[in-house]
Short mmCIF file of C-alpha atoms in Angstrom, two decimals:
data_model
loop_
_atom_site.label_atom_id
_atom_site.label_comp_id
_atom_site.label_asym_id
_atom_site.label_seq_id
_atom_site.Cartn_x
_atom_site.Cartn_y
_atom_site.Cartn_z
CA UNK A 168 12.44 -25.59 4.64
CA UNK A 169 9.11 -26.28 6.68
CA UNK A 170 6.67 -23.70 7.50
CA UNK A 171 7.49 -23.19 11.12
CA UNK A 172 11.59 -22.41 9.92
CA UNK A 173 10.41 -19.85 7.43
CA UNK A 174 7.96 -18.21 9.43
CA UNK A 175 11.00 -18.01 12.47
CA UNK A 176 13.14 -16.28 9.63
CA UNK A 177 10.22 -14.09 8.07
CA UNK A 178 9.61 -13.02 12.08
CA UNK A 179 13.50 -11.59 12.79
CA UNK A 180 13.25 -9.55 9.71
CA UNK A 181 10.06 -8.16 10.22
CA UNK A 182 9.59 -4.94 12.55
CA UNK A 183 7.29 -5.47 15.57
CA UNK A 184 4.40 -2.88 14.80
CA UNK A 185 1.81 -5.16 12.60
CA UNK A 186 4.38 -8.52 12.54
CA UNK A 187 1.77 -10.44 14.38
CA UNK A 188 -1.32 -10.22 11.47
CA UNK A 189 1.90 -10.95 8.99
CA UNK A 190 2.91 -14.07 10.61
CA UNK A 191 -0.32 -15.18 11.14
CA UNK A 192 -1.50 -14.84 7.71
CA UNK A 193 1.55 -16.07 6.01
CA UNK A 194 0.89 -19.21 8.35
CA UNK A 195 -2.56 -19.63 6.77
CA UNK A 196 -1.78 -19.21 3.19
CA UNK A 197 1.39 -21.43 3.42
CA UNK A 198 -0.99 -24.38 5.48
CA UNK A 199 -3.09 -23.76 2.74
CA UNK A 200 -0.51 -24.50 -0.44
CA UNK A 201 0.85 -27.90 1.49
CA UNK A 202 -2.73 -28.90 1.66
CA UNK A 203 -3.08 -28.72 -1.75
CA UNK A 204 0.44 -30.23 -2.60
CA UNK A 205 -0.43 -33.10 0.07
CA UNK A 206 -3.81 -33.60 -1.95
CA UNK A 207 -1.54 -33.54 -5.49
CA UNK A 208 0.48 -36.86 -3.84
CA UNK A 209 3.48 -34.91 -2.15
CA UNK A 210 5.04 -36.59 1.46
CA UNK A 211 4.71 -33.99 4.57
CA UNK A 212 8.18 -32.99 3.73
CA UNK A 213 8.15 -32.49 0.07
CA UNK A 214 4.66 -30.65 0.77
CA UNK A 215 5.92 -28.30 3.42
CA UNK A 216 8.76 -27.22 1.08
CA UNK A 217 7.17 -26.29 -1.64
CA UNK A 218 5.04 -23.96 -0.05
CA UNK A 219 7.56 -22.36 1.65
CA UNK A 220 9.34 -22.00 -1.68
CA UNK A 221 6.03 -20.83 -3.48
CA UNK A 222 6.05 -18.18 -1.00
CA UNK A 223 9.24 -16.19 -2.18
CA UNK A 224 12.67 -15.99 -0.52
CA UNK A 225 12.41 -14.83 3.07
CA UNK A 226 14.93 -11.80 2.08
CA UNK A 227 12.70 -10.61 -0.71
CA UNK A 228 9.16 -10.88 1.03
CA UNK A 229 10.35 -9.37 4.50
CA UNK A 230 12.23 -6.55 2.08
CA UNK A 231 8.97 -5.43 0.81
CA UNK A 232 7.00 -6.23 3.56
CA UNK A 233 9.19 -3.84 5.74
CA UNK A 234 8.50 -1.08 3.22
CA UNK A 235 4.95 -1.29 3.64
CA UNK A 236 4.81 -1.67 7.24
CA UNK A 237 7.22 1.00 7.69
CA UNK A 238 5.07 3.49 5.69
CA UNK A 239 2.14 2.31 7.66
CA UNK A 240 4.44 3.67 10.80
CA UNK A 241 4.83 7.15 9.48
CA UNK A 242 1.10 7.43 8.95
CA UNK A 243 0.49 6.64 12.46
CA UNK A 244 2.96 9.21 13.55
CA UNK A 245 2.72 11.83 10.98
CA UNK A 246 -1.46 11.39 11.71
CA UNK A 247 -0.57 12.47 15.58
CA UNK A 248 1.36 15.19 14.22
CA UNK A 249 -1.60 16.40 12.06
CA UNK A 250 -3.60 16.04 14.86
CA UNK A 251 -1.92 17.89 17.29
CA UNK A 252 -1.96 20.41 14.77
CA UNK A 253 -5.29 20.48 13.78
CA UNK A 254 -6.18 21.03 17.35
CA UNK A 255 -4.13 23.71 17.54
CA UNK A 256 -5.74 25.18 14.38
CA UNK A 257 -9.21 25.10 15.98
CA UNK A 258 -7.91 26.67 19.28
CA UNK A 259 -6.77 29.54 16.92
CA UNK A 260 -9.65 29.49 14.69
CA UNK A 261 -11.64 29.52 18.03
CA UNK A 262 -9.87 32.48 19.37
CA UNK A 263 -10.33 34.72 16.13
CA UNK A 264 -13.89 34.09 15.78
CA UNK A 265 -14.63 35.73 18.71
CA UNK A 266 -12.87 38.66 17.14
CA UNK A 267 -15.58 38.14 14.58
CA UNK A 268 -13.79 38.01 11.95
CA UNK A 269 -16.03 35.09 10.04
CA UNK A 270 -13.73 35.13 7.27
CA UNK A 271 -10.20 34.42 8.58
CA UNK A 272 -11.41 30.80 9.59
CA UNK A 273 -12.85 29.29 6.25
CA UNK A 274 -11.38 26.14 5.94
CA UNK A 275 -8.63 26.33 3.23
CA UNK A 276 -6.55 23.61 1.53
CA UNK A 277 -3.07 23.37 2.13
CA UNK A 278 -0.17 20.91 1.74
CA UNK A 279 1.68 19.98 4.89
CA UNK A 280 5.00 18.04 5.16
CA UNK A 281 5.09 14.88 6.62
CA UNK A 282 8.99 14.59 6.93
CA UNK A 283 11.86 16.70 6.90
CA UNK A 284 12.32 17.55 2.92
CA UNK A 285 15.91 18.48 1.78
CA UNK A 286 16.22 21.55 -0.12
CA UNK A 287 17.13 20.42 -3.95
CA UNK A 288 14.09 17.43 -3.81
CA UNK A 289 12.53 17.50 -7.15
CA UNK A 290 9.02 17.75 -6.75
CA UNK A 291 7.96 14.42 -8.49
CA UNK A 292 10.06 12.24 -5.24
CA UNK A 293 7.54 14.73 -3.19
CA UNK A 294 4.64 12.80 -4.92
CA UNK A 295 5.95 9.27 -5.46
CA UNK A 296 7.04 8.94 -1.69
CA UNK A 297 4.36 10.60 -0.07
CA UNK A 298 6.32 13.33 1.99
CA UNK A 299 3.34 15.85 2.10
CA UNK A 300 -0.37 15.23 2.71
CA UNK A 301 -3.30 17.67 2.00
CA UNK A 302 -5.34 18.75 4.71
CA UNK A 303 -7.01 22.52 4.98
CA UNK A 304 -6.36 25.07 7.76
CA UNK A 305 -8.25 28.21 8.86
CA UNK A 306 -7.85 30.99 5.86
CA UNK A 307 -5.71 33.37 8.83
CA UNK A 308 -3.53 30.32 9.35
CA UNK A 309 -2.57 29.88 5.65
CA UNK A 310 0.55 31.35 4.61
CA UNK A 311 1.29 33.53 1.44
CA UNK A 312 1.60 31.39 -1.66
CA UNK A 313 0.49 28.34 0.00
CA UNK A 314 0.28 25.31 -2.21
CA UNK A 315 -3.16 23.57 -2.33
CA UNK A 316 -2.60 21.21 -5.85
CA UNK A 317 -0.34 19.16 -5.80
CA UNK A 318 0.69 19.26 -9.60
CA UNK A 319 2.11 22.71 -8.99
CA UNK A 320 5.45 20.03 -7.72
CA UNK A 321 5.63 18.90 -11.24
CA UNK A 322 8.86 19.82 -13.24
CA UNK A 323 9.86 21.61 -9.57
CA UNK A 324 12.76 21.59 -7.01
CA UNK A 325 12.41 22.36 -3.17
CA UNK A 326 15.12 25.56 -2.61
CA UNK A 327 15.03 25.23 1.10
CA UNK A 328 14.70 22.43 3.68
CA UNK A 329 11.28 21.49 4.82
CA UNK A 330 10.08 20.26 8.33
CA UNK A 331 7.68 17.86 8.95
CA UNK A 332 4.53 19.87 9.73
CA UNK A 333 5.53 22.91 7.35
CA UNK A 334 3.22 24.52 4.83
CA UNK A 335 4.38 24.20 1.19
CA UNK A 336 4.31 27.65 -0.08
CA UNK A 337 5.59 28.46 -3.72
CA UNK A 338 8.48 30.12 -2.39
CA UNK A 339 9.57 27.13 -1.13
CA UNK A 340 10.76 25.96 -4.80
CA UNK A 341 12.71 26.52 -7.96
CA UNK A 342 10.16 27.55 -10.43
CA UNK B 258 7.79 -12.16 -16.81
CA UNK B 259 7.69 -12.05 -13.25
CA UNK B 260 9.84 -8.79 -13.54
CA UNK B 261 7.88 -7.31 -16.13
CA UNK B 262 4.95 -8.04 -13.31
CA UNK B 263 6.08 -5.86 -10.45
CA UNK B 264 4.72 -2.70 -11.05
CA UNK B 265 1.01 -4.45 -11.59
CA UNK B 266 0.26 -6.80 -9.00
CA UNK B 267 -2.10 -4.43 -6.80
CA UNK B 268 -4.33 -4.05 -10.36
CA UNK B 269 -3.74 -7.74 -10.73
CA UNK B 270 -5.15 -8.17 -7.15
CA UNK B 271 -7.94 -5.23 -7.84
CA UNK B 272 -9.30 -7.53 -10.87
CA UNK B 273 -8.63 -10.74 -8.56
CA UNK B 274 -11.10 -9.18 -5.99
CA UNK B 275 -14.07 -8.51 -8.69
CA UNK B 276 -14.75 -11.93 -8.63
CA UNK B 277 -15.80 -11.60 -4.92
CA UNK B 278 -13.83 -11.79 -1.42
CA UNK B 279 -10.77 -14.17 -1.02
CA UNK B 280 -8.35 -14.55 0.99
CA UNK B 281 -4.29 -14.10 -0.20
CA UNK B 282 -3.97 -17.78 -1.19
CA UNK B 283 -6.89 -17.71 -3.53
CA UNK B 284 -5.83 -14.70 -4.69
CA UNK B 285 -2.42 -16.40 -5.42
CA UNK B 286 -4.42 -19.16 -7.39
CA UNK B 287 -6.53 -17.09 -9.06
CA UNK B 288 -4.36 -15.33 -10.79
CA UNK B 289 -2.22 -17.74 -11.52
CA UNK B 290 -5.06 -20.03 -12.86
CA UNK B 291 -6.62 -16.97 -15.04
CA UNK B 292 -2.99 -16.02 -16.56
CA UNK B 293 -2.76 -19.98 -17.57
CA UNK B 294 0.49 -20.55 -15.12
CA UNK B 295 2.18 -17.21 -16.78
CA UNK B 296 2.05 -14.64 -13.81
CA UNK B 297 3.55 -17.02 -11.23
CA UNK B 298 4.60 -14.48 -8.54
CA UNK B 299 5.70 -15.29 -5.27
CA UNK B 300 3.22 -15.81 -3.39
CA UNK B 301 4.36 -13.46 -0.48
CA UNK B 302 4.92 -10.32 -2.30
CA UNK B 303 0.83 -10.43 -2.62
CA UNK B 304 0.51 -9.15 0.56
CA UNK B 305 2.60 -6.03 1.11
CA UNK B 306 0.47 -5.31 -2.09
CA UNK B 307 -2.64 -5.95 -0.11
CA UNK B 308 -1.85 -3.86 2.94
CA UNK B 309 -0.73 -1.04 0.70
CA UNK B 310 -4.46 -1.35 -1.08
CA UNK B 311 -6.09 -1.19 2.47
CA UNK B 312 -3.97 1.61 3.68
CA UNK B 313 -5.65 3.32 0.36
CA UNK B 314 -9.16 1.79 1.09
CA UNK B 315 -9.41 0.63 -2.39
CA UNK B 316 -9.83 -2.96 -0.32
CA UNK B 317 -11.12 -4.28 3.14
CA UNK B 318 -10.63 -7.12 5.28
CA UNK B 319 -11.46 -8.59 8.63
CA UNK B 320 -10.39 -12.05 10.31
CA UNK B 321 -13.12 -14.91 9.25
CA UNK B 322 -13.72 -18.52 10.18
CA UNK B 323 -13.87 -20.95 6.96
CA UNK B 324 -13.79 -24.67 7.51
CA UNK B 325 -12.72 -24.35 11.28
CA UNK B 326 -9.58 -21.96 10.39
CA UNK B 327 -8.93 -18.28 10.78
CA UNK B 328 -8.78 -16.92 7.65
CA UNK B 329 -8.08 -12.66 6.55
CA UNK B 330 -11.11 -11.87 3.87
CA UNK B 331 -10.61 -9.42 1.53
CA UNK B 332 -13.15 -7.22 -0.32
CA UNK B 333 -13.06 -4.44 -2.78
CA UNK B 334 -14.40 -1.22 -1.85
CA UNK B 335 -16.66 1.20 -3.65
CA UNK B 336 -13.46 3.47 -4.07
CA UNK B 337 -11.30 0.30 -4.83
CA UNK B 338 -14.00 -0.67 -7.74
CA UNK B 339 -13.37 3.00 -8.83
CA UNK B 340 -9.61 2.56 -8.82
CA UNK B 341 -10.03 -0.48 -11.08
CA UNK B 342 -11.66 1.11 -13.68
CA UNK B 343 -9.33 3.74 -13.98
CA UNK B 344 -6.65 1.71 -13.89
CA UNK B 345 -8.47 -0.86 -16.72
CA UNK B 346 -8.91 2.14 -18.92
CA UNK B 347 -5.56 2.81 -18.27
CA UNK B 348 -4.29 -0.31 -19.44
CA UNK B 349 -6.39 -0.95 -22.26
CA UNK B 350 -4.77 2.71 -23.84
CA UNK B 351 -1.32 1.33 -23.63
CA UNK B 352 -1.49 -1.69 -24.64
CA UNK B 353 -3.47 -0.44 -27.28
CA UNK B 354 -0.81 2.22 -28.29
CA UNK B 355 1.69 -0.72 -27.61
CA UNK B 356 0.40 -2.71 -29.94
CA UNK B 357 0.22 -0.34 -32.81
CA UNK B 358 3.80 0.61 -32.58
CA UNK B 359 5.24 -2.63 -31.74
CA UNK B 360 3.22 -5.57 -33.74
#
């Protein structure tokens, strides 16, 4: 296969958020290995195809490539969530101070979901596949029970579905 | 071997990058070279390992001109020099434990 054929496969499996920097550097480093197999006595041809197949099957690079890229995409989105949160936290946090109550918005850690959890997810998926990220909300924001370490999860079960955005509060789970 | 590898490659990549900046190929070659021909991944599955290390900021990179082509340099951060550590220390207590049950 020659460089441009795999690249034209690698693009139609690749989502279109961050293909472009892909492409481009999968060009570079395959250029690169037919160099070097030109310079070791190999024809265009023979040159072109082994880079391509020192590169991996299209199937299993794009499969893993996708994975990446498509946690990259929840970041970005989940980030705008948080965001839009956050702001909404200081609006709040803003409104009680001037009820002077100095306490109520100390900055406290809490664990937010970034996707909708099913109820009966063991804790340890929580971890491994990043469905919650720490962040830390006024103290009057922060709901009973809250969960602010994560290795409270460990050897636990979610009892009720979770939406993205959500606090994780110990009630949440099977002890 | 190269099944055995797929849990390791971003520490493989983390030691890679101790050596200085390099782009994916040399990365590819380094390792390669340093394991004697053993660890002979494909070379693409490198980089969803080396996006996943940015998104963590253990690594950095930016676009860079070398011999009149565009080429994506990567570096190891402070916390990515961190991460290596741990995950040396890491290593060197199973194998060790490995080795004393096993050999």
């Amino acid at each position: 296969m020659t460089i441009d054929a795999y690249l034209a496969e690698l693009e139609r499996a690749l989502p279109r958020m961050g293909r472009s920097r892909v492409l481009r550097e999968a060009r570079e480093h395959m250029r690169d290995a037919a160099a070097q197999h030109r310079e070791d006595g190999a024809s265009e041809f023979e040159a072109e195809t082994a880079a391509t197949r020192d590169f991996g099957p299209v199937d299993d690079v794009a499969l893993r490539l996708c994975a990446e890229l498509a946690v990259r995409q929840t970041r970005i989105t989940s980030a705008l969530a948080l965001g839009v949160v956050a702001v909404a936290a200081l609006v709040v946090a803003g409104v009680l101070s001037f009820d002077a109550e100095t306490n109520s918005s100390a900055p406290t850690p809490v664990l937010i979901a970034t996707r909708t959890i099913e109820a009966g997810t063991p804790g340890m998926i929580l971890v491994g596949r990043e469905m919650y990220q720490p962040t830390t909300l006024p103290k009057s924001e922060v709901l009973e029970g809250a969960i602010a370490d994560p290795s409270f999860l460990r050897g636990r079960t979610t009892a009720v579905e979770l939406l993205r955005g959500q606090q994780l509060t110990a009630a949440d789970f099977h002890p | 071997m190269n099944d055995r590898l797929r849990g390791h490659v971003d520490v493989l990549l983390l030691a890679a990058l101790e050596a200085g900046p390099a782009h994916g190929y040399g990365l590819a070659e380094l390792v390669r070279e340093r394991s004697a021909g053993a660890f002979d991944l494909p070379e693409g599955t490198i980089y969803p390992s080396l996006y996943r290390l940015e998104r963590k900021r253990f690594v950095a990179s930016r676009w860079k001109t070398v011999e009149g082509r565009r080429r994506r340099v990567y570096r190891l951060t402070a916390g990515g020099t961190q991460e290596l550590e741990r995950q040396r220390s890491e290593w060197r207590d199973f194998t060790r434990a490995m080795e004393a049950v096993v050999t």
